[in-house]
Short mmCIF file of C-alpha atoms in Angstrom, two decimals:
data_model
loop_
_atom_site.label_atom_id
_atom_site.label_comp_id
_atom_site.label_asym_id
_atom_site.label_seq_id
_atom_site.Cartn_x
_atom_site.Cartn_y
_atom_site.Cartn_z
CA MET A 1 -14.25 20.32 -10.29
CA SER A 2 -14.16 20.83 -13.98
CA SER A 3 -13.86 17.74 -16.36
CA ARG A 4 -10.44 16.61 -17.44
CA LYS A 5 -10.28 15.14 -20.81
CA ALA A 6 -7.80 12.31 -21.66
CA TRP A 7 -4.64 13.53 -23.22
CA GLY A 8 -3.08 12.20 -26.41
CA LEU A 9 -0.20 9.66 -26.45
CA VAL A 10 2.51 12.27 -27.29
CA ALA A 11 1.35 14.54 -24.54
CA ILE A 12 1.31 12.03 -21.78
CA LEU A 13 4.75 10.73 -22.68
CA GLY A 14 6.15 14.23 -22.63
CA VAL A 15 4.62 15.21 -19.34
CA VAL A 16 5.53 11.93 -17.64
CA ALA A 17 9.11 12.59 -18.67
CA LEU A 18 9.05 16.13 -17.26
CA VAL A 19 7.35 14.95 -14.00
CA PHE A 20 9.83 12.15 -13.45
CA GLY A 21 12.86 14.18 -14.33
CA GLY A 22 11.92 16.84 -11.82
CA ILE A 23 10.81 14.49 -9.05
CA LEU A 24 13.79 12.22 -9.11
CA LEU A 25 15.86 15.32 -8.49
CA SER A 26 13.74 16.29 -5.39
CA LEU A 27 12.63 13.12 -3.72
CA ASP A 28 14.13 14.17 -0.33
CA ARG A 29 12.53 17.65 -0.40
CA ASP A 30 9.34 18.32 1.38
CA ALA A 31 6.42 18.01 -0.99
CA ALA A 32 3.95 20.27 1.12
CA GLU A 33 4.14 23.66 2.66
CA PRO A 34 4.95 23.61 6.27
CA SER A 35 1.52 24.79 7.18
CA LEU A 36 -0.06 21.71 5.60
CA VAL A 37 2.00 19.43 7.98
CA GLN A 38 2.18 20.53 11.55
CA TYR A 39 3.21 17.02 12.83
CA ASN A 40 6.83 16.25 13.23
CA ALA A 41 7.09 12.73 11.90
CA GLN A 42 9.28 10.48 13.99
CA TYR A 43 9.66 7.43 11.71
CA ILE A 44 9.11 8.50 8.11
CA ASP A 45 10.17 11.10 5.61
CA ALA A 46 6.57 12.85 5.33
CA GLY A 47 7.87 15.09 2.47
CA ALA A 48 9.04 12.26 0.32
CA MET A 49 5.82 10.30 1.06
CA LEU A 50 3.60 13.13 0.01
CA ARG A 51 5.73 13.66 -3.02
CA LEU A 52 5.41 10.23 -4.15
CA THR A 53 1.75 10.29 -3.67
CA GLU A 54 1.43 13.44 -5.67
CA THR A 55 3.37 11.98 -8.55
CA LEU A 56 1.52 8.74 -8.71
CA SER A 57 -1.85 10.52 -8.78
CA SER A 58 -0.94 13.17 -11.23
CA ASP A 59 -2.96 13.73 -14.49
CA ALA A 60 0.08 12.63 -16.53
CA LEU A 61 -0.41 9.04 -15.25
CA GLU A 62 -4.02 8.97 -16.36
CA GLY A 63 -5.29 6.98 -13.51
CA ARG A 64 -2.89 4.03 -13.64
CA ALA A 65 -5.31 1.43 -15.11
CA THR A 66 -3.73 -1.95 -15.47
CA GLY A 67 -2.20 -2.35 -18.85
CA SER A 68 -2.00 1.38 -19.54
CA ARG A 69 1.10 3.62 -20.21
CA GLY A 70 0.32 5.49 -16.99
CA ASN A 71 0.30 2.17 -15.00
CA GLU A 72 3.68 1.32 -16.52
CA ALA A 73 5.03 4.67 -15.66
CA ALA A 74 3.96 4.19 -12.07
CA ARG A 75 5.49 0.75 -11.95
CA ASP A 76 8.75 2.22 -13.27
CA PHE A 77 8.81 4.90 -10.76
CA ILE A 78 8.11 2.43 -7.92
CA GLN A 79 11.06 0.31 -9.23
CA LYS A 80 13.30 3.32 -9.04
CA ARG A 81 12.27 4.01 -5.45
CA PHE A 82 13.08 0.30 -4.55
CA GLU A 83 16.44 0.62 -6.20
CA THR A 84 17.23 3.86 -4.34
CA LEU A 85 16.35 2.32 -1.06
CA GLY A 86 18.48 -0.90 -1.85
CA LEU A 87 15.72 -3.34 -1.46
CA ARG A 88 16.79 -6.95 -2.56
CA GLN A 89 15.29 -8.57 -5.61
CA PHE A 90 14.02 -12.14 -5.90
CA GLY A 91 16.11 -13.26 -8.88
CA ASP A 92 17.36 -10.42 -11.07
CA THR A 93 14.37 -8.30 -11.12
CA TYR A 94 11.73 -6.47 -9.00
CA PHE A 95 8.96 -7.19 -11.59
CA GLN A 96 6.76 -10.24 -11.32
CA PRO A 97 4.49 -10.36 -14.28
CA PHE A 98 1.19 -12.31 -14.33
CA THR A 99 -1.76 -12.94 -16.51
CA ALA A 100 -5.30 -13.47 -15.13
CA THR A 101 -9.03 -12.89 -15.95
CA PRO A 102 -10.58 -9.87 -14.27
CA VAL A 103 -13.31 -11.11 -11.81
CA VAL A 104 -15.39 -7.85 -11.90
CA GLN A 105 -14.99 -7.24 -15.70
CA GLY A 106 -14.87 -10.76 -17.14
CA GLY A 107 -13.87 -11.23 -20.68
CA ALA A 108 -10.25 -11.79 -21.86
CA PRO A 109 -7.28 -12.23 -19.59
CA VAL A 110 -5.16 -9.08 -18.79
CA SER A 111 -1.49 -8.84 -18.23
CA GLY A 112 -0.19 -7.12 -14.94
CA VAL A 113 2.98 -6.69 -13.21
CA ASN A 114 3.72 -6.67 -9.36
CA VAL A 115 6.78 -4.83 -8.02
CA VAL A 116 8.39 -6.89 -5.21
CA GLY A 117 11.40 -6.25 -3.07
CA TRP A 118 12.55 -7.39 0.40
CA ILE A 119 14.72 -6.71 3.37
CA ALA A 120 16.60 -9.49 5.05
CA GLY A 121 15.80 -9.81 8.78
CA GLN A 122 18.35 -10.50 11.56
CA THR A 123 16.91 -14.10 12.14
CA PRO A 124 17.76 -17.19 10.00
CA GLY A 125 16.50 -16.95 6.32
CA ASP A 126 14.07 -19.79 6.64
CA GLY A 127 12.15 -18.21 9.55
CA PRO A 128 8.85 -16.40 9.54
CA ALA A 129 8.42 -13.64 7.01
CA MET A 130 6.04 -10.72 6.84
CA VAL A 131 4.46 -9.42 3.60
CA ILE A 132 3.48 -5.64 3.27
CA THR A 133 1.18 -4.93 0.31
CA ALA A 134 -0.38 -1.95 -1.46
CA HIS A 135 -1.86 -1.74 -4.88
CA TYR A 136 -0.63 0.84 -7.37
CA ASP A 137 -3.41 0.50 -10.11
CA HIS A 138 -6.61 2.59 -10.21
CA LEU A 139 -9.56 3.11 -12.57
CA GLY A 140 -7.86 4.92 -15.32
CA ILE A 141 -9.99 7.14 -17.56
CA VAL A 142 -13.78 6.79 -17.43
CA ASP A 143 -16.17 8.61 -19.65
CA GLY A 144 -13.28 10.91 -20.64
CA GLU A 145 -12.36 11.88 -17.10
CA ILE A 146 -9.19 10.98 -15.27
CA TYR A 147 -9.59 8.95 -11.98
CA ASN A 148 -6.37 9.88 -10.38
CA GLY A 149 -6.79 7.73 -7.11
CA ALA A 150 -4.70 9.80 -4.83
CA ASP A 151 -6.10 8.00 -1.72
CA ASP A 152 -7.04 4.96 -3.52
CA ASN A 153 -4.22 3.92 -3.61
CA ALA A 154 -1.25 6.25 -4.45
CA SER A 155 -1.26 6.97 -0.67
CA GLY A 156 -0.93 3.22 0.32
CA VAL A 157 2.06 2.75 -2.07
CA ALA A 158 3.74 5.83 -0.87
CA ALA A 159 3.21 4.68 2.71
CA LEU A 160 4.63 1.29 1.92
CA VAL A 161 7.74 2.93 0.47
CA ALA A 162 8.02 5.05 3.55
CA VAL A 163 7.87 1.99 5.86
CA ALA A 164 10.40 0.20 3.59
CA GLN A 165 12.74 3.30 3.95
CA TYR A 166 12.49 3.06 7.81
CA PHE A 167 13.43 -0.63 7.79
CA THR A 168 16.44 -0.19 5.48
CA LEU A 169 17.78 2.09 8.19
CA HIS A 170 16.54 -0.07 11.09
CA ARG A 171 17.04 -3.78 10.14
CA PRO A 172 13.86 -5.82 11.13
CA ARG A 173 14.14 -8.97 13.11
CA HIS A 174 12.51 -10.99 10.32
CA ASP A 175 12.36 -10.85 6.57
CA MET A 176 10.15 -8.18 5.23
CA ILE A 177 8.72 -8.54 1.72
CA PHE A 178 7.26 -5.47 0.04
CA ALA A 179 4.78 -6.22 -2.73
CA VAL A 180 3.33 -3.34 -4.63
CA VAL A 181 0.61 -5.21 -6.51
CA ASP A 182 -1.26 -4.53 -9.77
CA ALA A 183 -4.97 -5.06 -10.88
CA GLU A 184 -6.56 -4.74 -7.47
CA GLU A 185 -9.36 -2.89 -8.93
CA ILE A 186 -10.44 -5.62 -11.22
CA GLY A 187 -10.48 -8.54 -8.76
CA HIS A 188 -7.21 -8.35 -6.63
CA LEU A 189 -5.38 -10.18 -9.40
CA GLY A 190 -1.92 -9.04 -8.45
CA SER A 191 -2.14 -10.21 -4.84
CA ASN A 192 -3.82 -13.55 -6.02
CA ALA A 193 -0.90 -14.02 -8.37
CA PHE A 194 1.50 -13.32 -5.48
CA VAL A 195 -0.09 -15.82 -3.29
CA ALA A 196 -0.45 -18.45 -6.03
CA SER A 197 3.27 -18.09 -6.84
CA PRO A 198 5.12 -16.54 -3.84
CA PRO A 199 8.75 -15.69 -3.92
CA VAL A 200 9.19 -17.65 -0.71
CA PRO A 201 7.40 -20.73 0.54
CA LEU A 202 3.87 -19.85 1.56
CA GLU A 203 4.26 -21.55 4.91
CA ARG A 204 7.00 -18.96 5.72
CA ILE A 205 4.44 -16.13 5.46
CA ALA A 206 3.18 -15.52 9.00
CA LEU A 207 1.41 -12.12 8.43
CA ASN A 208 0.17 -9.77 5.79
CA ILE A 209 -0.13 -6.21 6.37
CA ASN A 210 -2.11 -4.29 3.62
CA TYR A 211 -2.43 -0.53 3.05
CA ASP A 212 -5.35 0.75 0.97
CA MET A 213 -6.57 4.39 1.38
CA VAL A 214 -4.54 5.84 4.28
CA SER A 215 -4.18 9.58 3.51
CA ARG A 216 -7.66 11.12 3.88
CA SER A 217 -9.42 11.54 7.19
CA ASP A 218 -10.87 14.68 8.59
CA ALA A 219 -11.62 12.96 11.78
CA GLY A 220 -8.16 11.74 12.19
CA GLU A 221 -9.13 8.00 12.26
CA ILE A 222 -7.66 4.90 10.65
CA TYR A 223 -9.25 1.43 10.95
CA VAL A 224 -7.42 -1.89 11.24
CA ALA A 225 -9.36 -4.93 10.04
CA GLY A 226 -8.24 -8.57 10.71
CA THR A 227 -8.44 -9.07 14.42
CA PHE A 228 -11.96 -10.57 14.18
CA HIS A 229 -10.49 -13.46 12.28
CA THR A 230 -7.33 -13.54 14.32
CA PRO A 231 -8.12 -12.33 17.79
CA GLU A 232 -4.55 -12.95 18.84
CA LEU A 233 -3.50 -9.91 16.78
CA LYS A 234 -5.73 -7.64 18.81
CA PRO A 235 -3.30 -6.92 21.65
CA ILE A 236 -0.66 -5.84 19.10
CA VAL A 237 -3.02 -3.32 17.57
CA GLU A 238 -4.31 -2.13 20.97
CA THR A 239 -0.77 -1.55 22.16
CA VAL A 240 -0.06 0.51 19.02
CA ALA A 241 -3.12 2.51 19.40
CA THR A 242 -2.17 3.79 22.85
CA GLU A 243 0.84 5.55 21.40
CA ALA A 244 -0.21 6.25 17.78
CA PRO A 245 -0.54 9.89 16.61
CA VAL A 246 -3.91 8.98 14.95
CA ARG A 247 -6.95 7.41 16.36
CA VAL A 248 -6.66 3.64 15.56
CA LEU A 249 -9.98 1.77 15.50
CA VAL A 250 -10.40 -1.88 15.16
CA GLY A 251 -13.22 -3.14 13.05
CA HIS A 252 -14.83 -3.70 9.58
CA ASP A 253 -14.02 -7.36 9.54
CA ASP A 254 -17.18 -9.15 10.95
CA PRO A 255 -19.20 -10.96 8.34
CA ALA A 256 -22.23 -10.03 10.37
CA LEU A 257 -21.69 -6.38 9.20
CA GLY A 258 -22.74 -7.19 5.72
CA GLU A 259 -20.76 -6.94 2.65
CA ALA A 260 -20.39 -3.17 2.45
CA ASP A 261 -18.92 -2.94 5.96
CA ASP A 262 -17.11 -6.07 6.24
CA TRP A 263 -13.66 -5.33 4.54
CA THR A 264 -12.47 -8.89 4.84
CA LEU A 265 -12.67 -9.57 1.14
CA LEU A 266 -12.43 -6.05 -0.32
CA SER A 267 -8.81 -5.56 -0.80
CA ASP A 268 -5.45 -7.32 -1.41
CA HIS A 269 -5.31 -9.03 1.96
CA GLU A 270 -8.17 -11.22 0.72
CA PRO A 271 -6.00 -13.87 -1.03
CA PHE A 272 -3.75 -14.08 2.04
CA HIS A 273 -6.84 -14.54 4.22
CA GLU A 274 -8.14 -17.23 1.94
CA ALA A 275 -4.79 -19.03 2.19
CA GLY A 276 -5.15 -19.12 5.96
CA ILE A 277 -2.55 -16.27 6.56
CA PRO A 278 -3.44 -13.74 9.20
CA PHE A 279 -3.86 -10.08 7.98
CA LEU A 280 -4.05 -6.54 9.19
CA TYR A 281 -5.62 -4.14 6.83
CA PHE A 282 -5.11 -0.44 7.45
CA GLY A 283 -7.47 2.07 5.69
CA VAL A 284 -9.81 4.91 6.21
CA GLU A 285 -13.51 4.73 5.67
CA ASN A 286 -14.98 5.62 2.42
CA HIS A 287 -15.32 9.33 1.71
CA PRO A 288 -17.24 11.09 -1.10
CA ALA A 289 -14.22 10.98 -3.52
CA TYR A 290 -13.95 7.20 -3.29
CA HIS A 291 -13.94 5.84 -6.85
CA GLN A 292 -14.67 9.40 -8.22
CA PRO A 293 -12.66 11.66 -10.35
CA THR A 294 -12.26 13.95 -7.31
CA ASP A 295 -9.84 11.63 -5.58
CA ASP A 296 -7.15 14.09 -5.98
CA TYR A 297 -3.83 14.82 -4.21
CA THR A 298 -5.11 18.39 -3.39
CA ASP A 299 -7.84 16.88 -1.25
CA ILE A 300 -5.94 14.45 0.86
CA THR A 301 -5.41 15.57 4.54
CA PRO A 302 -1.45 15.84 4.59
CA ASP A 303 -1.13 16.29 8.38
CA PHE A 304 -3.19 13.14 9.07
CA PHE A 305 -1.30 11.25 6.34
CA ALA A 306 2.06 12.05 8.06
CA ARG A 307 0.66 10.90 11.38
CA ALA A 308 -0.77 7.67 9.64
CA GLY A 309 2.60 7.00 8.07
CA ASP A 310 4.25 6.95 11.54
CA THR A 311 1.43 4.85 12.79
CA LEU A 312 1.99 2.22 9.99
CA VAL A 313 5.73 2.07 10.95
CA MET A 314 4.88 1.59 14.61
CA ALA A 315 2.46 -1.23 13.75
CA ALA A 316 5.06 -3.01 11.47
CA ILE A 317 7.58 -2.76 14.33
CA ALA A 318 5.10 -4.38 16.66
CA ALA A 319 4.25 -7.11 14.29
CA ASP A 320 7.92 -7.80 13.63
CA ASP A 321 8.53 -8.28 17.35
CA ALA A 322 5.68 -10.60 17.69
CA LEU A 323 6.09 -12.52 14.44
CA GLU A 324 7.30 -15.84 16.02
CA ALA A 325 4.28 -15.93 18.20
CA ILE A 326 2.09 -15.27 15.22
CA GLU A 327 3.69 -17.96 13.31
CA VAL A 328 3.17 -20.38 16.29
CA MET A 329 -0.43 -19.42 16.59
CA ARG A 330 -1.00 -19.91 12.81
CA ARG A 331 0.52 -23.28 12.84
CA ALA A 332 -1.65 -24.38 15.83
CA ASP A 333 -4.85 -23.46 13.98
#
């Protein structure tokens, strides 16, 4: 793929306006040719999910690095989707700003913004709640090339929105919080900020489900990490796996595997885990485009992504049904 040089400020603002203007008018139209998605999704709007992934990973957003104009544009677009779905706010805004020092870069603190909304469940408001997370930042521009991060993690954000849309139409049993977090790539700063200052008491959060890279698998496989640390979650995952339209594999969460293959501390579920909250992390294995400028929308596998989207809804339904038991188990530990 040819090198893509960074655009000037005027150009990016103009293109972002054009992209957003067109996309806002066509959110509900299919984003891919029918030949790219043979699967007939049962739970999600596959076209809208693909369209959002394409938008967030476009050159116009210049890789969505924390603090950049592209990151801000992505954040505003996610906010618009939350508004369209009618997600509730905590207070009078979806935005939860934070300031933190990057772990992997060091140096001066950076400012980021999480986008958080929620759906009220059918059970009393002080009962257990579930938090679904996905990070919207990526690497930005490196050596003059745009790192678009289509799979990492425009796909996870689009999947989160698709799952949220399902539950706006099918009210969950328990409160569901949807947190699209910032600054994952520089040390999980957004998710750490969320756990440090949660919008509900931390003891209410019975489970975190995290999406990070869910759109690209030629083998049709998605991994679920977390059951090694909380074996009681394994039956839930195994039940979903029997009916899921993709192959669901359990693993990548045993410290004995070593740092590269143990994903326990490698994404936004890490702060929840450190706080003693069970997690399920859904993601594909690394592929050649991981953290490369070739992680583009044109190279995801749309049919797999649509199947994965349905699978994520199925897993959230199963977790919602079991949330009281998960809470009891957590308190017993």
